[in-house]
Structures are given as structure tokens and as C-alpha cells.
Coordinates of C-alpha atoms in Angstrom, one line a residue:
M182 CA 0.1 0.2 0.2
A183 CA 3.0 2.1 0.3
E184 CA 3.2 2.8 -3.4
E185 CA -0.2 4.5 -3.1
T186 CA 1.4 7.7 -2.5
L187 CA 3.7 7.7 -5.5
K188 CA 2.0 9.8 -8.3
T189 CA 3.0 8.9 -11.8
T190 CA 1.3 8.3 -14.9
E191 CA 3.4 5.6 -15.9
T192 CA 1.5 3.1 -13.9
P193 CA 2.4 0.0 -16.0
K194 CA 6.2 0.9 -15.8
V195 CA 5.8 1.1 -11.8
E196 CA 4.1 -2.4 -11.9
E197 CA 7.1 -3.8 -13.7
A198 CA 9.4 -2.0 -11.4
M199 CA 7.3 -3.6 -8.5
E200 CA 7.6 -7.2 -10.0
V201 CA 11.5 -6.8 -10.1
V202 CA 11.6 -5.6 -6.3
S203 CA 9.5 -8.6 -5.3
D204 CA 12.2 -10.8 -6.6
L205 CA 14.5 -9.2 -4.0
E206 CA 12.1 -9.4 -1.3
A207 CA 13.7 -12.8 0.1
E208 CA 16.8 -10.7 0.9
K209 CA 15.1 -8.0 2.6
V210 CA 16.9 -6.5 5.8
S211 CA 16.2 -3.4 8.0
V212 CA 17.9 -0.1 7.1
E213 CA 19.7 -0.1 10.4
E214 CA 21.2 -3.6 9.9
E215 CA 22.5 -2.4 6.5
T216 CA 23.8 0.6 8.2
D217 CA 26.0 -1.5 10.7
K218 CA 27.4 -3.8 8.0
K219 CA 28.3 -1.0 5.6
N220 CA 29.4 1.8 7.7
G221 CA 26.6 4.3 7.1
S222 CA 25.9 3.5 3.6
G223 CA 22.1 3.4 4.3
D224 CA 22.2 6.8 5.8
E225 CA 24.0 7.9 2.9
A226 CA 21.2 6.5 0.4
E227 CA 18.7 8.4 2.7
K228 CA 20.6 11.5 2.2
E229 CA 21.1 11.0 -1.5
I230 CA 17.4 10.6 -2.2
A231 CA 16.2 13.4 0.3
S232 CA 18.7 15.8 -1.2
S233 CA 16.2 16.9 -4.2
V234 CA 14.9 20.2 -4.0
S235 CA 12.2 20.7 -1.7
F236 CA 8.7 21.6 -2.6
K237 CA 7.4 24.9 -1.7
E238 CA 3.7 25.2 -1.6
E239 CA 2.5 28.1 -3.9
S240 CA 0.0 31.0 -3.2
N241 CA -3.7 30.6 -4.0
K242 CA -4.2 34.5 -4.1
V243 CA -5.0 35.4 -7.4
S244 CA -3.0 38.7 -7.2
D245 CA 0.2 36.3 -6.3
L246 CA -0.2 34.5 -9.6
Q247 CA 1.9 35.4 -12.6
D248 CA 0.4 36.6 -15.8
P249 CA 0.1 33.6 -17.7
E250 CA -1.3 31.6 -14.7
K251 CA -4.0 34.3 -14.3
K252 CA -4.7 34.1 -17.9
A253 CA -5.2 30.3 -17.9
L254 CA -7.3 30.6 -14.7
D255 CA -9.6 33.2 -16.6
E256 CA -9.7 30.9 -19.5
L257 CA -10.6 27.8 -17.6
K258 CA -13.3 29.7 -16.0
Q259 CA -14.8 30.6 -19.2
L260 CA -14.8 27.0 -20.2
I261 CA -16.6 26.0 -17.1
Q262 CA -19.2 28.6 -17.4
A263 CA -20.1 27.6 -21.0
A264 CA -20.1 24.1 -19.9
L265 CA -22.7 24.7 -17.1
I266 CA -24.6 26.8 -19.4
N267 CA -24.9 24.0 -21.7
H268 CA -25.6 21.1 -19.1
E269 CA -22.3 19.4 -20.2
F270 CA -21.5 18.0 -16.8
T271 CA -24.9 16.3 -16.6
S272 CA -25.9 15.6 -20.0
P273 CA -23.3 16.3 -22.5
P274 CA -24.5 18.0 -25.8
K275 CA -25.3 15.2 -28.6
P276 CA -23.3 15.6 -31.5
K277 CA -24.9 17.2 -34.6
E278 CA -26.2 14.9 -37.0
E279 CA -24.9 14.9 -40.4
A280 CA -27.3 15.2 -43.4
K281 CA -27.9 11.5 -44.5
P282 CA -27.3 10.8 -48.3
I283 CA -30.1 9.9 -50.5
K284 CA -30.4 6.4 -51.0
E285 CA -30.3 4.9 -54.4
E286 CA -33.9 3.5 -54.2
E287 CA -35.3 7.1 -53.2
A288 CA -33.7 8.6 -56.3
K289 CA -35.1 6.4 -58.8
P290 CA -38.2 7.8 -60.9
I291 CA -41.7 6.8 -59.8
K292 CA -43.1 4.0 -61.5
E293 CA -46.6 4.0 -63.0
E294 CA -47.6 1.1 -61.0
E295 CA -46.7 2.5 -57.9
V296 CA -48.7 5.5 -58.4
K297 CA -51.7 4.1 -59.9
P298 CA -53.5 3.0 -56.6
T299 CA -53.8 7.0 -55.8
L300 CA -55.1 7.8 -59.1
T301 CA -58.7 8.2 -60.3
D302 CA -59.8 5.3 -62.1
E303 CA -60.2 5.8 -65.7
K304 CA -63.3 3.8 -65.9
S305 CA -65.2 6.1 -63.1
N306 CA -64.6 9.1 -65.5
P307 CA -66.6 8.6 -68.7
E308 CA -65.3 11.6 -70.4
S309 CA -61.4 10.5 -70.2
K310 CA -60.0 9.4 -73.3
T311 CA -56.9 7.3 -74.2
I312 CA -53.7 9.3 -75.0
E313 CA -53.7 8.2 -78.7
E314 CA -57.2 9.7 -79.1
G315 CA -57.2 12.8 -77.4
E316 CA -53.5 13.8 -76.8
E317 CA -54.0 17.1 -78.5
E318 CA -57.5 17.9 -76.6
K319 CA -55.8 16.9 -73.2
S320 CA -53.0 19.3 -73.7
E321 CA -55.6 21.9 -74.6
H322 CA -57.6 21.2 -71.6
S323 CA -54.6 21.5 -69.4
V324 CA -53.3 24.7 -70.6
E325 CA -57.0 26.1 -69.9
T326 CA -57.1 24.7 -66.6
H327 CA -53.7 26.2 -65.7
E328 CA -54.7 29.7 -66.9
E329 CA -57.7 29.6 -64.6
E330 CA -55.8 28.6 -61.6
E331 CA -53.1 31.1 -62.4
K332 CA -55.9 33.6 -62.0
A333 CA -57.2 32.5 -58.8
K334 CA -53.7 31.5 -57.0
P335 CA -50.8 32.7 -58.9
T336 CA -48.4 31.2 -56.2
E337 CA -49.2 27.8 -57.6
E338 CA -47.5 28.6 -61.0
A339 CA -44.1 27.3 -60.0
A340 CA -45.6 24.1 -59.0
A341 CA -47.7 23.4 -62.1
V342 CA -44.9 24.4 -64.4
V343 CA -42.3 22.0 -62.9
C344 CA -44.9 19.2 -63.1
E345 CA -45.7 20.1 -66.6
T346 CA -42.0 19.6 -67.5
V347 CA -41.8 16.2 -66.0
V348 CA -43.3 14.6 -69.0
V349 CA -41.2 11.9 -70.0
D350 CA -42.8 9.5 -72.2
E351 CA -46.3 8.7 -73.5
D352 CA -46.6 6.0 -70.8
G353 CA -46.0 8.5 -68.2
A354 CA -48.7 11.3 -69.4
K355 CA -51.6 10.1 -67.1
T356 CA -49.6 9.8 -64.2
V357 CA -47.9 13.1 -64.7
E358 CA -51.1 14.7 -64.7
A359 CA -52.4 13.1 -61.5
I360 CA -49.1 14.2 -59.6
E361 CA -49.4 17.5 -61.0
E362 CA -53.0 18.0 -59.4
T363 CA -51.7 16.3 -56.1
I364 CA -48.7 18.6 -55.7
V365 CA -50.9 21.8 -56.6
A366 CA -53.4 20.9 -54.0
V367 CA -50.6 20.3 -51.2
Q368 CA -49.0 23.5 -52.0
A369 CA -52.4 25.4 -52.1
T370 CA -53.1 24.0 -48.5
T371 CA -49.7 24.6 -47.4
E372 CA -49.8 28.3 -48.7
S373 CA -53.4 29.2 -47.2
V374 CA -52.2 27.8 -43.8
A375 CA -49.0 30.1 -44.1
E376 CA -51.1 33.0 -45.1
T377 CA -53.0 32.9 -41.6
V378 CA -49.7 33.1 -39.6
T379 CA -48.7 36.5 -38.8
P380 CA -45.0 37.6 -38.7
A381 CA -45.1 38.3 -35.0
E382 CA -46.4 34.5 -34.6
E383 CA -43.4 33.2 -36.8
K384 CA -41.0 35.0 -34.5
K385 CA -42.7 33.5 -31.5
E386 CA -42.6 30.3 -32.8
E387 CA -38.8 30.6 -33.8
A388 CA -38.3 31.7 -30.2
G389 CA -40.3 28.9 -28.7
S390 CA -38.0 26.4 -30.6
V391 CA -35.1 27.3 -28.7
E392 CA -36.7 28.5 -25.5
P393 CA -35.6 25.0 -23.6
E394 CA -32.0 26.1 -24.1
T395 CA -32.1 29.5 -23.5
T396 CA -34.2 29.8 -20.5
Q397 CA -33.3 26.8 -18.6
P398 CA -30.9 27.9 -15.8
P399 CA -27.2 26.7 -15.8
E400 CA -26.5 23.7 -13.8
E401 CA -24.6 23.7 -10.3
V402 CA -21.7 21.7 -9.9
F403 CA -20.0 21.0 -6.5
I404 CA -16.8 19.7 -5.7
W405 CA -15.8 18.8 -1.9
G406 CA -19.1 21.2 -1.2
I407 CA -17.5 24.2 -3.2
P408 CA -19.1 25.4 -6.6
L409 CA -16.9 25.2 -9.6
I410 CA -17.7 28.7 -10.2
G411 CA -19.3 31.7 -8.0
D412 CA -17.3 31.1 -4.9
E413 CA -14.4 32.9 -3.4
K414 CA -13.0 29.2 -2.9
S415 CA -13.6 28.1 -6.4
D416 CA -10.5 29.6 -7.6
V417 CA -8.3 27.6 -5.1
I418 CA -10.1 24.1 -6.5
L419 CA -9.4 25.5 -10.2
L420 CA -5.8 26.4 -9.5
K421 CA -5.1 22.6 -8.1
F422 CA -6.5 21.1 -11.5
L423 CA -4.3 23.7 -13.3
R424 CA -1.2 23.0 -11.3
A425 CA -1.7 19.3 -11.8
R426 CA -1.8 19.9 -15.5
D427 CA 1.1 22.6 -15.8
F428 CA -1.4 25.3 -16.3
K429 CA -2.7 23.8 -19.8
V430 CA -6.3 25.0 -19.8
K431 CA -7.7 22.1 -22.1
D432 CA -6.2 19.6 -20.3
A433 CA -7.2 20.9 -16.9
F434 CA -10.9 21.3 -18.2
T435 CA -11.0 17.7 -19.3
M436 CA -9.7 16.5 -16.0
I437 CA -12.4 18.4 -14.1
K438 CA -15.0 17.1 -16.3
N439 CA -13.7 13.5 -15.9
T440 CA -13.6 14.0 -12.2
V441 CA -17.1 15.4 -11.9
K442 CA -18.3 12.3 -13.9
W443 CA -16.3 9.9 -11.7
R444 CA -17.4 11.3 -8.5
K445 CA -21.2 10.7 -9.9
E446 CA -20.5 7.3 -10.8
F447 CA -18.6 6.3 -7.6
G448 CA -21.5 7.7 -5.4
I449 CA -19.4 10.3 -3.5
D450 CA -22.3 12.1 -2.1
T451 CA -24.1 9.2 -0.7
L452 CA -20.8 7.6 0.4
L453 CA -20.0 10.3 2.7
D454 CA -22.8 9.2 5.1
E455 CA -22.4 5.4 4.6
D456 CA -21.5 3.0 7.5
L457 CA -19.1 0.5 5.7
G458 CA -18.3 -1.3 9.0
L459 CA -14.5 -1.0 8.7
S460 CA -13.9 1.9 10.7
D461 CA -12.9 -0.3 13.8
D462 CA -10.7 -2.4 12.0
L463 CA -8.6 0.4 10.4
E464 CA -8.7 3.0 13.1
K465 CA -4.7 2.3 13.4
V466 CA -4.1 2.0 9.7
V467 CA -5.1 5.3 8.8
F468 CA -5.9 8.4 11.2
M469 CA -5.6 11.9 11.5
N470 CA -3.4 13.5 14.3
G471 CA -2.2 16.9 14.8
F472 CA -0.8 19.5 12.5
D473 CA 2.6 20.4 11.1
K474 CA 4.3 23.6 11.7
E475 CA 2.7 25.4 8.7
G476 CA -0.8 24.2 9.8
H477 CA -1.3 21.5 7.6
P478 CA -3.5 18.4 8.9
V479 CA -1.3 15.3 9.2
C480 CA -2.4 12.0 8.1
Y481 CA -0.6 8.6 9.2
N482 CA -0.8 5.6 7.2
V483 CA 0.5 2.5 9.2
Y484 CA 1.3 -0.4 6.7
G485 CA 2.8 -2.5 9.1
E486 CA -0.8 -3.0 10.5
F487 CA -1.3 -5.4 7.5
Q488 CA 1.1 -7.9 8.9
S489 CA -2.0 -9.4 10.7
K490 CA -3.2 -12.3 8.6
E491 CA -6.6 -11.7 9.9
L492 CA -6.8 -8.0 8.9
Y493 CA -5.1 -8.6 5.5
S494 CA -7.6 -11.5 4.5
K495 CA -10.4 -9.1 5.7
M496 CA -9.5 -6.4 3.5
F497 CA -8.1 -7.9 0.5
S498 CA -8.9 -11.7 0.2
S499 CA -11.6 -10.9 -2.4
E500 CA -12.5 -8.3 -5.3
E501 CA -15.4 -7.4 -3.2
K502 CA -13.5 -6.9 -0.2
R503 CA -10.7 -4.9 -2.2
Q504 CA -13.4 -2.6 -3.5
K505 CA -15.0 -1.9 -0.1
F506 CA -11.5 -1.0 1.4
L507 CA -11.0 1.2 -1.8
Q508 CA -14.4 2.8 -0.6
W509 CA -13.7 3.4 3.0
R510 CA -10.0 4.9 1.9
I511 CA -11.9 7.3 -0.5
Q512 CA -14.7 8.1 2.3
F513 CA -11.8 8.9 4.9
L514 CA -10.0 11.2 2.4
E515 CA -13.2 13.1 1.5
K516 CA -14.0 13.6 5.0
S517 CA -10.6 15.0 5.6
I518 CA -10.7 17.6 2.7
R519 CA -14.0 18.8 3.6
K520 CA -12.4 19.8 7.0
L521 CA -9.7 21.9 5.1
D522 CA -10.0 25.6 4.5
F523 CA -10.0 26.5 0.9
G524 CA -10.1 30.3 1.7
P525 CA -7.7 32.0 -1.1
A526 CA -6.2 34.3 1.5
G527 CA -3.8 31.8 3.6
G528 CA -6.3 28.9 3.8
V529 CA -4.7 25.4 4.2
S530 CA -6.0 23.2 1.4
T531 CA -3.5 20.5 1.6
I532 CA -2.6 17.6 3.7
V533 CA 0.9 16.1 5.1
Q534 CA 1.0 12.4 4.4
I535 CA 3.2 10.4 7.0
N536 CA 3.7 6.7 5.6
D537 CA 5.2 4.4 8.3
L538 CA 6.6 1.5 6.1
K539 CA 7.7 -0.5 9.4
N540 CA 7.0 -4.1 9.2
S541 CA 5.1 -3.3 5.8
P542 CA 4.0 -6.4 3.7
G543 CA 6.5 -6.4 0.7
P544 CA 5.7 -5.9 -3.2
G545 CA 5.1 -9.8 -3.2
K546 CA 1.5 -9.3 -1.9
W547 CA -0.2 -9.2 -5.2
E548 CA -3.7 -8.6 -3.6
L549 CA -2.3 -5.5 -1.6
R550 CA -0.6 -4.5 -4.7
Q551 CA -3.9 -4.5 -6.8
A552 CA -5.8 -2.5 -4.4
T553 CA -3.1 0.2 -4.1
N554 CA -2.7 0.4 -7.7
Q555 CA -6.2 1.3 -8.2
A556 CA -6.1 3.7 -5.3
L557 CA -3.2 5.2 -6.8
N558 CA -5.1 6.0 -10.4
L559 CA -8.0 7.2 -8.5
L560 CA -6.1 9.6 -6.2
Q561 CA -3.9 11.0 -9.3
D562 CA -6.8 11.3 -11.4
N563 CA -9.4 12.8 -9.1
Y564 CA -7.7 14.5 -6.1
P565 CA -4.9 16.9 -7.5
E566 CA -2.7 18.9 -5.6
F567 CA -3.7 17.8 -2.0
V568 CA -0.5 16.6 -0.6
A569 CA 2.0 19.1 0.7
K570 CA 4.3 16.6 1.7
Q571 CA 5.1 12.8 1.6
V572 CA 7.3 11.8 4.6
F573 CA 8.4 8.1 4.7
I574 CA 9.5 6.8 7.8
N575 CA 11.0 3.6 8.9
V576 CA 11.8 2.9 5.3
P577 CA 13.3 -0.6 4.7
W578 CA 16.1 -1.1 2.0
W579 CA 13.6 -2.8 -0.6
Y580 CA 11.5 0.5 -0.8
L581 CA 14.5 2.5 -1.4
A582 CA 15.5 0.2 -4.2
F583 CA 11.9 0.4 -5.7
Y584 CA 12.0 4.3 -5.5
R585 CA 15.2 4.5 -7.5
M586 CA 13.6 2.3 -10.1
I587 CA 10.5 4.5 -10.6
S588 CA 12.1 7.8 -9.9
P589 CA 12.7 8.4 -13.6
F590 CA 9.0 8.3 -14.3
L591 CA 7.9 10.8 -11.6
T592 CA 7.8 14.4 -12.2
Q593 CA 10.0 16.9 -10.4
R594 CA 7.2 18.4 -8.7
T595 CA 6.2 15.1 -7.3
K596 CA 9.6 14.1 -6.3
S597 CA 10.2 17.4 -4.5
K598 CA 7.4 16.4 -2.1
F599 CA 9.1 13.2 -0.8
V600 CA 11.0 12.8 2.4
F601 CA 12.6 9.3 3.2
A602 CA 13.9 8.3 6.8
G603 CA 15.3 5.2 8.1
P604 CA 14.0 3.8 11.5
S605 CA 16.9 5.6 13.5
K606 CA 16.3 8.8 11.4
S607 CA 12.5 9.0 11.6
P608 CA 11.8 10.6 14.7
E609 CA 14.1 13.2 13.8
T610 CA 13.0 13.5 10.6
L611 CA 9.4 14.2 11.5
F612 CA 10.5 17.0 14.1
K613 CA 11.7 18.9 11.0
Y614 CA 8.1 19.3 9.8
I615 CA 5.8 18.6 13.0
S616 CA 6.4 20.0 16.7
P617 CA 7.2 17.3 19.0
E618 CA 4.0 17.9 20.8
Q619 CA 2.0 17.4 17.8
V620 CA 4.1 13.8 16.8
P621 CA 2.4 10.5 18.4
V622 CA 4.3 9.0 21.1
Q623 CA 4.9 5.8 18.9
Y624 CA 6.8 8.1 16.7
G625 CA 9.0 9.7 18.9
G626 CA 6.8 12.6 20.0
L627 CA 5.1 13.5 23.3
N628 CA 1.5 13.3 21.9
K629 CA -0.4 10.7 24.0
E630 CA -3.8 9.7 23.5
G631 CA -5.9 10.3 26.5
D632 CA -3.1 12.3 28.2
K633 CA -4.7 14.1 31.4
E634 CA -1.3 16.1 32.1
F635 CA -0.5 17.7 28.8
S636 CA -2.0 18.5 25.6
S637 CA -0.9 19.4 22.1
T638 CA -1.0 23.1 22.9
D639 CA 1.5 22.6 25.7
L640 CA 5.0 23.3 23.9
V641 CA 7.9 21.1 24.2
E642 CA 11.5 22.6 24.1
E643 CA 14.7 20.6 23.4
I644 CA 18.5 20.4 24.0
I645 CA 21.4 19.0 22.2
V646 CA 23.5 16.8 24.5
K647 CA 26.9 16.8 23.2
P648 CA 29.1 13.4 23.2
T649 CA 30.5 12.3 26.4
T650 CA 29.0 15.3 28.4
K651 CA 26.3 16.0 31.0
Q652 CA 23.4 18.7 30.5
T653 CA 21.1 19.9 33.1
I654 CA 17.4 21.3 32.7
E655 CA 16.0 23.6 35.8
F656 CA 12.3 24.2 36.6
P657 CA 12.4 27.2 39.2
I658 CA 9.6 26.9 41.8
T659 CA 8.5 30.1 43.6
E660 CA 5.4 28.8 45.5
N661 CA 3.7 25.8 47.0
C662 CA 2.7 23.7 43.8
V663 CA 2.6 20.5 42.2
V664 CA 5.2 20.1 39.4
V665 CA 4.7 17.9 36.4
W666 CA 7.2 17.3 33.6
E667 CA 8.1 14.8 31.2
V668 CA 11.5 13.8 29.2
R669 CA 12.2 12.0 26.1
V670 CA 15.2 11.5 24.3
V671 CA 15.8 11.2 20.5
G672 CA 18.0 8.6 19.3
W673 CA 19.9 5.9 21.2
E674 CA 20.3 6.1 25.0
V675 CA 21.3 8.5 27.8
S676 CA 21.3 8.4 31.7
Y677 CA 18.8 10.5 33.3
C678 CA 18.0 11.5 37.0
A679 CA 15.6 14.4 38.7
E680 CA 15.9 16.1 42.1
F681 CA 14.5 19.0 44.0
V682 CA 17.1 21.6 45.3
P683 CA 15.6 24.3 47.7
D684 CA 16.6 28.0 47.6
D685 CA 17.4 27.6 51.3
E686 CA 21.3 26.5 51.7
A687 CA 20.1 24.9 55.2
G688 CA 17.6 22.8 53.1
Y689 CA 18.0 19.3 51.7
T690 CA 18.2 18.0 48.2
I691 CA 15.4 15.7 47.6
I692 CA 16.1 12.8 44.8
V693 CA 12.8 12.8 42.9
Q694 CA 14.0 10.2 40.2
K695 CA 17.2 8.0 40.5
T696 CA 19.7 7.6 37.7
S697 CA 18.4 5.4 34.8
K698 CA 18.9 4.4 31.2
I699 CA 16.2 6.0 28.7
S700 CA 16.3 5.4 24.9
S701 CA 14.3 6.7 22.0
S702 CA 12.2 3.5 22.0
D703 CA 11.0 4.0 25.5
E704 CA 8.1 5.9 26.5
P705 CA 8.4 9.4 27.6
V706 CA 9.6 9.6 31.1
I707 CA 7.1 11.5 33.3
C708 CA 6.5 12.7 36.7
N709 CA 3.0 13.9 37.8
N710 CA 2.8 14.2 41.3
F711 CA 5.9 15.8 42.9
K712 CA 4.6 18.4 45.6
V713 CA 6.9 21.4 46.4
G714 CA 6.2 23.3 49.6
E715 CA 9.1 25.8 49.6
P716 CA 11.1 27.9 46.9
G717 CA 13.5 26.0 45.0
K718 CA 13.9 24.3 41.5
I719 CA 13.8 21.0 39.9
V720 CA 16.9 19.8 38.1
L721 CA 17.1 17.2 35.6
T722 CA 20.5 15.9 34.6
I723 CA 21.2 14.2 31.2
E724 CA 24.5 12.2 30.5
N725 CA 25.5 11.3 27.0
S726 CA 28.3 8.8 27.4
S727 CA 28.4 8.0 23.6
S728 CA 30.3 9.4 20.7
K729 CA 27.2 10.9 19.1
K730 CA 25.0 14.0 20.0
K731 CA 21.8 13.3 21.1
K732 CA 18.6 15.5 21.3
V733 CA 16.4 15.6 24.5
L734 CA 12.8 17.0 24.6
Y735 CA 11.1 18.0 27.9
R736 CA 8.3 20.2 28.9
S737 CA 6.8 21.1 32.4
K738 CA 3.9 22.6 33.9
T739 CA 2.6 23.3 37.6
K740 CA -0.7 22.9 39.4
P741 CA -2.0 24.7 42.3
Y742 CA -1.3 23.0 45.8
S743 CA -2.3 23.8 49.3
D744 CA -1.8 21.9 52.7

């Protein structure tokens, strides 16, 4: 599932790389073990990958955009406005039908036997004559008839003349005459109806023919609860799509239309309120916790949880289960996005992703790989520019090998968001972007669930203890109170002790906590019930006997105390 976060349009190549890496899984060892064996070569690999240019999030204020970017945004808004008017997001316009060519059968001249059933039976007209006997008489009679019709209805002249010129042969004379009369009659009827329609009514009919298109209001389309047009937050949404497509307007517009279509097909609006029944199982797999130093919410993805055969089977053992897991993951992301601030003036509209790869199932797990490939495609196609930083911690060697193979297929913008850290460097790396009071305790921070003494608003301080030295931390006490503090070391092991030293020289120093060893894997050392009845100070002593410098985190507070 770790490769879900790697955005690339070269999915087949990524899958090929994953197959190569899976062949190496049998030789997998931890980064720390490799570091010990090769004298730090693992750390050098991490530094090499992390040395790429760091991504810097752009401003969403229109005034801060460059001129080409402003122009692209305006053009995209125009395209969307036109699409909303034409209802292209819900019912795309049908392509214009081309004029159908006349079939060969339709172009053939009318045969006499085909027309005869509609003609007056010659026998029913005793005055009719054969063509041989009365051809000249018929012509004179036809001319006289046309002269009379011309006086009564001049507009029928064209139809009559045309019909007269259609005479081809002797056999067709009778047929042509009957057709001529029919055409004239229809023409007369049509013109008589037309004479009753006034010019004003003609205009009204013309207007009525297009009324459904012109009077129907534009459709409204929302993404993440924000309309595509008309809200101050709309520009922030559009800029995400533009940046994902390098400000190519048509590509961004196509991406938006595809995203809207996918959201309807996937049923995002109904999915938000649906109970998929997986939250209890996955609450330790994916969870939000705290904010980074720039105010971005932080999402933790703990892939090692899938080492549980029971959980793995429940999520990925069938296509139906994989689809349900995918729905849950999309639902979780949607709910997280709805909490973001898309305000153009300093609003936070991206998330920091922390990906814990400790004990993560390797690339040989094809069910997991299939699910993550699906998620990858959906995320990169429908959730553009929602990641501010991708931090990978507890990274095993095989993942670094995998990254090297797919790196050529990633854009520089994507790679600039990536940060990698092995197990020994993970806490320190997290602290570069997230304050220790915001980092969960299992990742080296001081944020504990259900902590009754401290909260994420109680700031943490830090000191550096140089090799083979001691460092002291003092908390002055001026009144009767209860003192609470906690201490944690970042990296390896140090010695720690605590004592109370009164201001009165005649007083006695009190040992609060005896000297003991603490390491980064230990829970924070905390004292929450030391009562002080006189002025003095709490003194913490940290001794580093190793050859490497150590970082120590600490914080304290006092609570009222009375005898």
C-alpha cells in the first residue's frame, strides 16, 4: 500500500518495477542492519534521495499569480461557465447529425404501377380518353385549367410548371397529370395555412423552438462542497487542477469533467454518510493526528498493521473486499478534505501524509498491490494537489530500491514532495516538519492519546547533549505547587535523573527520580505528582556517554497546591 502515494502516469512501468523488487524481497533486511554492516551506507542512500529540491507550496491568491497563470485561470473559468450553461457536466450535448445521403432507391423515378392506386380510376370518368385519341385535346384542356388556376392562385404557377416539364414519355402522361394535381393541392393547402400566420407569430414560434436551451438555468456543480464557479474558494479548486496539468487549460478542463463524472459514478455524495463497517478495523491503519509547523493537518498511514493475517484477509482476500476497502479509503479522504480551509487568503487546502513502512508487507503481496494500484490511479486522476508533503519513515532497503527504479518516471514536482527516513532517523525527520508535541508518542513525539496532564498546546523544548557530556535542565519553583514534567530522548540512549534543590542553603536536596537509562524506544519519562512546599528548583541531569550528540525533549507545568 505504500506505493499508493507515488504519483505517476506511468502505471505499467511502476508495476514492472514492483515485479523486479518483489524478486529481491527474500533478501530484505532493515536499514539499520545495512547501516551497521556497511558503515553508514544506508544513511547515505537516504541523504541522496532526500537531497532533491524541497517542494514549496504556492500561493492561492490570484494577485500572487504570474500573468500566464492568471490568463489560464480566466480561460478555464470561461470554459466551465459555458459548460454549466450547456449542461455538459450532467448531460453532454449530442453531436450534430450529419445530413443523410439520399439512398439510391429513393432517387429512382416513380413507376406507374406504384402511383396508380392513388389515381382516379379511368373507368370512373366517362369523359376521359386514351392518350392516342385525345392527346391534343388533353394538352389544350391542361393549358386552360392552368390559366384559370393562375388567375385564382398565382403562387401555384411554379408547382404547375414544374409538373408539366416532368413529362417523359407517352406512358407517363396520365401519371404526371395526376401527380401535378396532387402537388398543386398540397401547395395550396400549405400556403393557405401560411397566410394565416402573422410575422409576429412566426417570430414567436422561432423563439419557442429554442426556449428550452436559452431559458433553462445553468446547472450547479460542486466538488468537495464548493461550487466550480461563483465562490471565493472556487479559484483555489481550479488552481489545483491547473497545477496538476502544468496550467494547460484544455487538459485541466478535461480533468475536471472526468472528475465530476467519476464522483457521480462512484457515488461520493452518498458514500460520505455510509457506514462501511471498517472503521474499527482500520482506525490504527489510517488516522489524522495534529498539524505540521505550517498548519497542515497530518494523516498517518501505518502499513505494518497489514502484517496481521486476519486483517489482511478481511481487506484484500476478494475483489469485493478490496473494493470495499477502496471505498473506505476514499470516504476517509473525502471527510478529511471537507475539513480543509479553501480560503484564498492563507487558507490551508493540503494535507501532510506520513507513511510508516515499518513491517510493511513487501511488494510480493499481489492483492495489496492490486488494491493500491487502483487507489493510486483514482488519487492521481481525481484528487490533484492535495498533498503538501509525503514523508516516508521506517523505510526498508527494498523500498529505496523501488523508489530508485520508478524515480525517472516521476515529475520533479512530485519528487520534491518526498522525504525518506530509515528507522534511526524517523523521529528526527518528523520533527523537522512537525513539532514534538504534535507527533504521536509511538513515533518519538510527546502526543499521547488520553493524556490528562499535557495537550498538544503545551509546547515542548529541546536541548542537544554533546558526546561524553552532561546537560542539566532546571524548573524554578517560587510557590507551593505540584510540578509535572516529562522527558524523552531522540536517538539511542542516555542516563537521566531528577532532584529538587531548595533555595534555602540549609535545606536538603531531594532525589525525585534515581539515575536510569532511557532510549528513544522507551515511553517518555514523566513525573506528575511531585509536591513542592518551599521555593527552589527541579534539576534534571542528562548524561550522554556515547560518541554521538543526542537530542532531548522536555516540557513542564505546575498546578496549584495547598496544605
